[in-house]
Structure formats: C-alpha cells, structure tokens
Amino acid sequence: MTIKENDFRKIDLNLLIAFAVLFREQSVSAAADKLHLGQPAVSGVLSRLRTLFDDPLFIRSGHKMQPTARAIELHTELLPLLEQLQSALFQQTAFDPQTASVTLTLGMADWVEMWLMPKLIPALQQAAPGMRLNVVASDPFSDAGRLEGGEMDMAISVAEAGPRWLERDVLTTMPFITLWHPQQLALSAPLDIDTFAAQPHLMVSYREATSSHFDTLLAKTGHQRRIHYTTPHFAALPGLLETMPALATVPAGLAQEWQRTRGFASSPLPLDVQPIEVAMLWHQRHSSDPAVMWLKEFIAKRLN
C-alpha cells in the first residue's frame, strides 16, 4: 500500500488519542482528567473530531456519552493501530540470544581474526546458537567508510577515533613483539637496536607501502632496516619465518599464540612505540540495534 500524504494533512495524532480516551471514558470531564487537559479543550477536540469524521461520534445519554455506530467502527479499526504504534515508538524489542536468529557482518584484519575468533566463537555458540558471524577483511584505513556505507555492522580494528557518528569502545591495548625462528637466526633476546636493524625483515602493509612507522623511528636514531618481503597478510608470516632468516614484528596477542604453537623466539621491539588500541567500532545508527549491542557487550566481557 502506498501512503497518500495529502490524506493525513488534517490528521493530528493527538486527536486520535483523545478519541480513544473519550470512547473508553464516555465522559468529557473524565477524558479531560486522563488527558491532563481542561474540559473546554477536550470539548474543542471533540468538535474537531466530529468535523473530521463528519459524524457526531458521541451522543449524550444520561451521565454518559454513547458512541455512534461510526465511532464504534473507528474504535475497532484504530485501537489496534494505536497500540502497535505505541509499541513501535516506545518499546524496544528485547533480544534473547538463546532464541535469536541473526547474521552480523564484522570487519577485521586477519591478525585480529586469528587472535580473537578462536576464543570467542565456542563461547558464542553456547550463548547465542542462532547468531551467525560473517567476517569480512578490512583495514584501519577503510573501516569508517565501510561502516558508514553499511557494508559492516561492526569492526574490530586498531583504527583511531574518526567522524562524530563513529562509536569506539577499546577492548585492549597491545605492544608490538618481534619474532624469529631460532633455527633460522641465532639471536639473543632482548634485541638491541643495532641487531634489530641489521636483520632482514618481513613487513605487513595494508596499502602497499614499502616502509612503516617503525622505519621513521629507526631513521631518527640513524638506523635503517632491510625489508625483504612485504605482504598484506599476517597469516603469511609464520611459514616465512620458518623457512628464512628474518624478523617479523607483530601485535603481542598474535605473537604469544605463534610462540606457543610455532616455537618462535621473541623480543620487545627496541623502539619507543606506543601500544596499539584494539577497539570495536560501529555507526551510531547501530546503537539501537539490540543484536549488535549484545554482541559488543559479549565480546567485551570475554576479553575482560
């Protein structure tokens, strides 16, 4: 059904509310009390209703005002609509994770997925068995634009604060850790800056850059490292470290898992670099989405 705007030009929602109260109370004075209006004001509303519907609507009979056949017909049709409107406007739908069936799209880099999802998904399957997560590859430079465009419901990212509509809730902070395979490089931890700069390096770059913030800081100390391999995928690093003498510097959450499963040696990064903030990002329009907000709280609790 197509709404005809001109049909509603003379309609005031308050008139319909007053009609419903008049029908229930069958008294102008009682309706005025319920509507917190004076009797003259309610009498004026009744006059407008009669003009609008071209019907007396209520006929005085003793101490009450009896509804006409037209009023009964209107009340039968309007009351369910008013109740539905009230529910839509003022009662937010409750989210039950045990029964909800919903798919949410999350954006994240591959290292975030490798670090977070193995500890999150088993718990999520228990708490919300009907929730499906659709993860898409993203990066800190594109997260805001893709959230604004509706491509993602939420991102888990190291992106910093952005536009006013971008909500950001920090999950954790992480330093960087430098890794190597002890069978490929015989180095002692912690690495000093000279040793760090002298080794071949593997680098992850989202935008095909050939240097990073680390190189800028190294240059300030008079050092320059040799980058032998650049990739957009953190997942490529373990296999490379196992087969070539090189260093790779990655977020601590990922480094700890690779040390445990791959036997890599590690060292703090010998540069004065601030830890990164891993945060959940979402558009303000999703702040009223019960499924997105429930997932946000669920992830935060799993990491705290």
GROMACS .gro file of C-alpha atoms in nm:
model
  304
    1MET     CA    1   0.000   0.000   0.000
    2THR     CA    2   0.129   0.345  -0.096
    3ILE     CA    3   0.078   0.617   0.163
    4LYS     CA    4  -0.106   0.922   0.028
    5GLU     CA    5   0.045   1.214   0.216
    6ASN     CA    6  -0.246   1.451   0.147
    7ASP     CA    7  -0.486   1.218   0.328
    8PHE     CA    8  -0.302   1.290   0.654
    9ARG     CA    9  -0.272   1.666   0.629
   10LYS     CA   10  -0.572   1.728   0.856
   11ILE     CA   11  -0.486   1.445   1.097
   12ASP     CA   12  -0.332   1.519   1.434
   13LEU     CA   13  -0.224   1.209   1.625
   14ASN     CA   14  -0.338   1.376   1.946
   15LEU     CA   15  -0.692   1.383   1.806
   16LEU     CA   16  -0.688   1.006   1.766
   17ILE     CA   17  -0.552   0.957   2.117
   18ALA     CA   18  -0.825   1.183   2.253
   19PHE     CA   19  -1.086   0.988   2.057
   20ALA     CA   20  -0.965   0.659   2.211
   21VAL     CA   21  -0.981   0.809   2.562
   22LEU     CA   22  -1.326   0.958   2.500
   23PHE     CA   23  -1.451   0.623   2.377
   24ARG     CA   24  -1.316   0.449   2.687
   25GLU     CA   25  -1.435   0.706   2.943
   26GLN     CA   26  -1.761   0.811   2.769
   27SER     CA   27  -1.731   1.143   2.951
   28VAL     CA   28  -1.570   1.473   2.854
   29SER     CA   29  -1.473   1.552   3.215
   30ALA     CA   30  -1.324   1.206   3.277
   31ALA     CA   31  -1.136   1.218   2.945
   32ALA     CA   32  -1.004   1.565   3.032
   33ASP     CA   33  -0.868   1.428   3.360
   34LYS     CA   34  -0.693   1.137   3.185
   35LEU     CA   35  -0.550   1.365   2.914
   36HIS     CA   36  -0.443   1.632   3.166
   37LEU     CA   37  -0.645   1.893   2.979
   38GLY     CA   38  -0.925   2.127   3.070
   39GLN     CA   39  -1.284   2.037   2.981
   40PRO     CA   40  -1.311   2.323   2.728
   41ALA     CA   41  -1.003   2.193   2.550
   42VAL     CA   42  -1.147   1.839   2.527
   43SER     CA   43  -1.478   1.979   2.408
   44GLY     CA   44  -1.286   2.158   2.134
   45VAL     CA   45  -1.109   1.834   2.042
   46LEU     CA   46  -1.443   1.655   2.019
   47SER     CA   47  -1.571   1.927   1.789
   48ARG     CA   48  -1.270   1.881   1.561
   49LEU     CA   49  -1.320   1.505   1.560
   50ARG     CA   50  -1.684   1.544   1.460
   51THR     CA   51  -1.581   1.770   1.172
   52LEU     CA   52  -1.301   1.534   1.067
   53PHE     CA   53  -1.519   1.225   1.056
   54ASP     CA   54  -1.844   1.403   0.963
   55ASP     CA   55  -2.027   1.225   1.243
   56PRO     CA   56  -2.146   1.319   1.596
   57LEU     CA   57  -1.937   1.024   1.728
   58PHE     CA   58  -2.077   1.052   2.085
   59ILE     CA   59  -2.439   1.120   2.188
   60ARG     CA   60  -2.517   1.229   2.543
   61SER     CA   61  -2.739   0.975   2.720
   62GLY     CA   62  -2.788   1.042   3.090
   63HIS     CA   63  -2.447   1.089   3.254
   64LYS     CA   64  -2.258   0.923   2.971
   65MET     CA   65  -2.181   0.985   2.607
   66GLN     CA   66  -2.276   0.683   2.399
   67PRO     CA   67  -2.068   0.613   2.087
   68THR     CA   68  -2.237   0.616   1.749
   69ALA     CA   69  -2.207   0.328   1.506
   70ARG     CA   70  -1.936   0.526   1.323
   71ALA     CA   71  -1.744   0.576   1.649
   72ILE     CA   72  -1.762   0.202   1.726
   73GLU     CA   73  -1.635   0.124   1.378
   74LEU     CA   74  -1.349   0.374   1.409
   75HIS     CA   75  -1.253   0.247   1.754
   76THR     CA   76  -1.244  -0.113   1.633
   77GLU     CA   77  -1.007  -0.015   1.350
   78LEU     CA   78  -0.794   0.247   1.527
   79LEU     CA   79  -0.723   0.093   1.868
   80PRO     CA   80  -0.501  -0.192   1.739
   81LEU     CA   81  -0.315   0.058   1.518
   82LEU     CA   82  -0.254   0.295   1.810
   83GLU     CA   83  -0.134   0.009   2.030
   84GLN     CA   84   0.100  -0.106   1.754
   85LEU     CA   85   0.230   0.249   1.707
   86GLN     CA   86   0.291   0.285   2.081
   87SER     CA   87   0.485  -0.040   2.085
   88ALA     CA   88   0.694   0.060   1.782
   89LEU     CA   89   0.777   0.402   1.927
   90PHE     CA   90   0.835   0.326   2.294
   91GLN     CA   91   0.903  -0.044   2.347
   92GLN     CA   92   1.240  -0.166   2.221
   93THR     CA   93   1.235  -0.526   2.109
   94ALA     CA   94   1.402  -0.749   2.367
   95PHE     CA   95   1.696  -0.952   2.237
   96ASP     CA   96   1.706  -1.313   2.351
   97PRO     CA   97   2.043  -1.460   2.244
   98GLN     CA   98   1.924  -1.817   2.301
   99THR     CA   99   1.640  -1.789   2.050
  100ALA     CA  100   1.750  -1.509   1.815
  101SER     CA  101   1.835  -1.594   1.455
  102VAL     CA  102   2.051  -1.317   1.313
  103THR     CA  103   2.356  -1.265   1.091
  104LEU     CA  104   2.600  -0.986   1.169
  105THR     CA  105   2.887  -0.873   0.948
  106LEU     CA  106   3.212  -0.792   1.125
  107GLY     CA  107   3.515  -0.630   0.965
  108MET     CA  108   3.863  -0.715   1.087
  109ALA     CA  109   4.219  -0.773   0.972
  110ASP     CA  110   4.339  -1.131   0.951
  111TRP     CA  111   4.556  -1.097   1.263
  112VAL     CA  112   4.257  -0.978   1.468
  113GLU     CA  113   4.055  -1.276   1.347
  114MET     CA  114   4.337  -1.519   1.433
  115TRP     CA  115   4.379  -1.366   1.776
  116LEU     CA  116   4.014  -1.319   1.873
  117MET     CA  117   3.788  -1.569   1.700
  118PRO     CA  118   3.925  -1.898   1.842
  119LYS     CA  119   3.848  -1.779   2.195
  120LEU     CA  120   3.520  -1.610   2.102
  121ILE     CA  121   3.333  -1.848   1.870
  122PRO     CA  122   3.299  -2.153   2.104
  123ALA     CA  123   3.154  -1.932   2.378
  124LEU     CA  124   2.928  -1.753   2.130
  125GLN     CA  125   2.787  -2.081   2.001
  126GLN     CA  126   2.679  -2.164   2.354
  127ALA     CA  127   2.538  -1.821   2.437
  128ALA     CA  128   2.372  -1.741   2.102
  129PRO     CA  129   2.340  -2.058   1.891
  130GLY     CA  130   2.136  -1.882   1.623
  131MET     CA  131   2.379  -1.595   1.570
  132ARG     CA  132   2.598  -1.619   1.262
  133LEU     CA  133   2.905  -1.400   1.221
  134ASN     CA  134   3.007  -1.308   0.869
  135VAL     CA  135   3.367  -1.180   0.886
  136VAL     CA  136   3.497  -0.964   0.602
  137ALA     CA  137   3.855  -0.849   0.555
  138SER     CA  138   3.904  -0.485   0.644
  139ASP     CA  139   4.181  -0.249   0.750
  140PRO     CA  140   4.209   0.059   0.971
  141PHE     CA  141   4.209   0.292   0.670
  142SER     CA  142   3.877   0.170   0.529
  143ASP     CA  143   3.679   0.074   0.840
  144ALA     CA  144   3.499   0.408   0.888
  145GLY     CA  145   3.392   0.433   0.526
  146ARG     CA  146   3.263   0.077   0.514
  147LEU     CA  147   3.070   0.121   0.838
  148GLU     CA  148   2.914   0.439   0.704
  149GLY     CA  149   2.823   0.261   0.381
  150GLY     CA  150   2.653  -0.024   0.567
  151GLU     CA  151   2.896  -0.292   0.447
  152MET     CA  152   2.969  -0.390   0.808
  153ASP     CA  153   2.767  -0.388   1.129
  154MET     CA  154   3.079  -0.354   1.343
  155ALA     CA  155   3.457  -0.358   1.302
  156ILE     CA  156   3.726  -0.475   1.541
  157SER     CA  157   4.021  -0.264   1.449
  158VAL     CA  158   4.320  -0.054   1.550
  159ALA     CA  159   4.165   0.247   1.375
  160GLU     CA  160   4.164   0.563   1.582
  161ALA     CA  161   3.867   0.787   1.657
  162GLY     CA  162   3.704   0.929   1.346
  163PRO     CA  163   3.381   1.108   1.247
  164ARG     CA  164   3.130   1.210   1.512
  165TRP     CA  165   2.896   0.927   1.416
  166LEU     CA  166   3.170   0.666   1.473
  167GLU     CA  167   3.137   0.494   1.810
  168ARG     CA  168   3.453   0.338   1.952
  169ASP     CA  169   3.496   0.109   2.252
  170VAL     CA  170   3.852  -0.003   2.333
  171LEU     CA  171   3.885  -0.375   2.402
  172THR     CA  172   4.251  -0.393   2.494
  173THR     CA  173   4.594  -0.245   2.430
  174MET     CA  174   4.889  -0.439   2.289
  175PRO     CA  175   5.259  -0.371   2.246
  176PHE     CA  176   5.449  -0.497   1.943
  177ILE     CA  177   5.670  -0.806   1.965
  178THR     CA  178   5.949  -0.903   1.727
  179LEU     CA  179   5.964  -1.273   1.629
  180TRP     CA  180   6.212  -1.502   1.458
  181HIS     CA  181   6.271  -1.874   1.431
  182PRO     CA  182   6.568  -1.986   1.643
  183GLN     CA  183   6.671  -2.239   1.377
  184GLN     CA  184   6.698  -1.959   1.124
  185LEU     CA  185   6.855  -1.686   1.336
  186ALA     CA  186   7.079  -1.736   1.641
  187LEU     CA  187   6.988  -1.421   1.830
  188SER     CA  188   6.962  -1.341   2.198
  189ALA     CA  189   6.671  -1.151   2.347
  190PRO     CA  190   6.615  -0.874   2.410
  191LEU     CA  191   6.739  -0.738   2.077
  192ASP     CA  192   6.926  -0.410   2.078
  193ILE     CA  193   6.854  -0.157   1.807
  194ASP     CA  194   7.173  -0.235   1.610
  195THR     CA  195   7.093  -0.607   1.592
  196PHE     CA  196   6.730  -0.533   1.509
  197ALA     CA  197   6.820  -0.304   1.220
  198ALA     CA  198   7.085  -0.538   1.080
  199GLN     CA  199   6.848  -0.833   1.017
  200PRO     CA  200   6.624  -0.896   0.714
  201HIS     CA  201   6.263  -0.804   0.791
  202LEU     CA  202   5.916  -0.916   0.686
  203MET     CA  203   5.652  -0.642   0.686
  204VAL     CA  204   5.273  -0.634   0.668
  205SER     CA  205   5.134  -0.341   0.471
  206TYR     CA  206   4.764  -0.278   0.403
  207ARG     CA  207   4.825  -0.008   0.142
  208GLU     CA  208   5.124  -0.150  -0.047
  209ALA     CA  209   5.361   0.079   0.143
  210THR     CA  210   5.730  -0.017   0.147
  211SER     CA  211   5.803   0.134   0.488
  212SER     CA  212   5.620   0.191   0.817
  213HIS     CA  213   5.619   0.398   1.133
  214PHE     CA  214   5.896   0.172   1.263
  215ASP     CA  215   6.123   0.287   0.981
  216THR     CA  216   6.055   0.652   1.060
  217LEU     CA  217   6.156   0.592   1.423
  218LEU     CA  218   6.463   0.396   1.315
  219ALA     CA  219   6.572   0.678   1.087
  220LYS     CA  220   6.561   0.920   1.381
  221THR     CA  221   6.820   0.702   1.555
  222GLY     CA  222   7.039   0.684   1.246
  223HIS     CA  223   6.939   0.326   1.156
  224GLN     CA  224   6.775   0.168   0.854
  225ARG     CA  225   6.638  -0.184   0.830
  226ARG     CA  226   6.625  -0.410   0.526
  227ILE     CA  227   6.273  -0.516   0.431
  228HIS     CA  228   6.297  -0.832   0.221
  229TYR     CA  229   5.927  -0.916   0.192
  230THR     CA  230   5.602  -0.718   0.215
  231THR     CA  231   5.257  -0.875   0.237
  232PRO     CA  232   4.903  -0.762   0.329
  233HIS     CA  233   4.850  -1.084   0.526
  234PHE     CA  234   4.978  -1.158   0.876
  235ALA     CA  235   4.887  -1.522   0.810
  236ALA     CA  236   5.177  -1.546   0.564
  237LEU     CA  237   5.440  -1.467   0.827
  238PRO     CA  238   5.474  -1.795   1.024
  239GLY     CA  239   5.559  -2.005   0.720
  240LEU     CA  240   5.810  -1.747   0.603
  241LEU     CA  241   5.979  -1.721   0.942
  242GLU     CA  242   6.017  -2.100   0.950
  243THR     CA  243   6.197  -2.105   0.616
  244MET     CA  244   6.410  -1.789   0.608
  245PRO     CA  245   6.636  -1.593   0.845
  246ALA     CA  246   6.423  -1.285   0.910
  247LEU     CA  247   6.240  -1.085   1.176
  248ALA     CA  248   5.870  -1.004   1.184
  249THR     CA  249   5.718  -0.751   1.422
  250VAL     CA  250   5.354  -0.820   1.512
  251PRO     CA  251   5.095  -0.731   1.781
  252ALA     CA  252   5.156  -0.912   2.109
  253GLY     CA  253   4.827  -1.106   2.103
  254LEU     CA  254   4.931  -1.276   1.782
  255ALA     CA  255   5.294  -1.319   1.886
  256GLN     CA  256   5.201  -1.511   2.201
  257GLU     CA  257   5.000  -1.767   2.007
  258TRP     CA  258   5.276  -1.817   1.749
  259GLN     CA  259   5.538  -1.856   2.018
  260ARG     CA  260   5.328  -2.131   2.174
  261THR     CA  261   5.242  -2.317   1.854
  262ARG     CA  262   5.544  -2.244   1.633
  263GLY     CA  263   5.829  -2.220   1.879
  264PHE     CA  264   5.937  -1.873   1.773
  265ALA     CA  265   6.181  -1.668   1.978
  266SER     CA  266   6.075  -1.316   2.069
  267SER     CA  267   6.195  -0.980   2.186
  268PRO     CA  268   6.033  -0.650   2.279
  269LEU     CA  269   6.057  -0.402   1.996
  270PRO     CA  270   6.373  -0.193   2.061
  271LEU     CA  271   6.192   0.129   1.970
  272ASP     CA  272   5.979   0.370   2.167
  273VAL     CA  273   5.644   0.274   2.015
  274GLN     CA  274   5.310   0.325   2.188
  275PRO     CA  275   5.095   0.011   2.230
  276ILE     CA  276   4.809  -0.018   1.982
  277GLU     CA  277   4.446   0.004   2.092
  278VAL     CA  278   4.220  -0.272   1.963
  279ALA     CA  279   3.868  -0.132   1.958
  280MET     CA  280   3.516  -0.217   1.849
  281LEU     CA  281   3.380   0.038   1.602
  282TRP     CA  282   3.021   0.088   1.491
  283HIS     CA  283   2.798   0.352   1.337
  284GLN     CA  284   2.572   0.540   1.578
  285ARG     CA  285   2.269   0.410   1.392
  286HIS     CA  286   2.351   0.064   1.530
  287SER     CA  287   2.349   0.185   1.891
  288SER     CA  288   1.979   0.098   1.900
  289ASP     CA  289   2.028  -0.242   1.734
  290PRO     CA  290   1.984  -0.495   2.019
  291ALA     CA  291   2.178  -0.772   1.840
  292VAL     CA  292   2.483  -0.553   1.768
  293MET     CA  293   2.484  -0.409   2.119
  294TRP     CA  294   2.450  -0.755   2.275
  295LEU     CA  295   2.746  -0.883   2.069
  296LYS     CA  296   2.953  -0.579   2.165
  297GLU     CA  297   2.896  -0.646   2.535
  298PHE     CA  298   2.957  -1.018   2.489
  299ILE     CA  299   3.295  -0.961   2.323
  300ALA     CA  300   3.399  -0.707   2.587
  301LYS     CA  301   3.316  -0.946   2.870
  302ARG     CA  302   3.508  -1.233   2.707
  303LEU     CA  303   3.824  -1.023   2.700
  304ASN     CA  304   3.796  -0.870   3.048
   0.00000   0.00000   0.00000
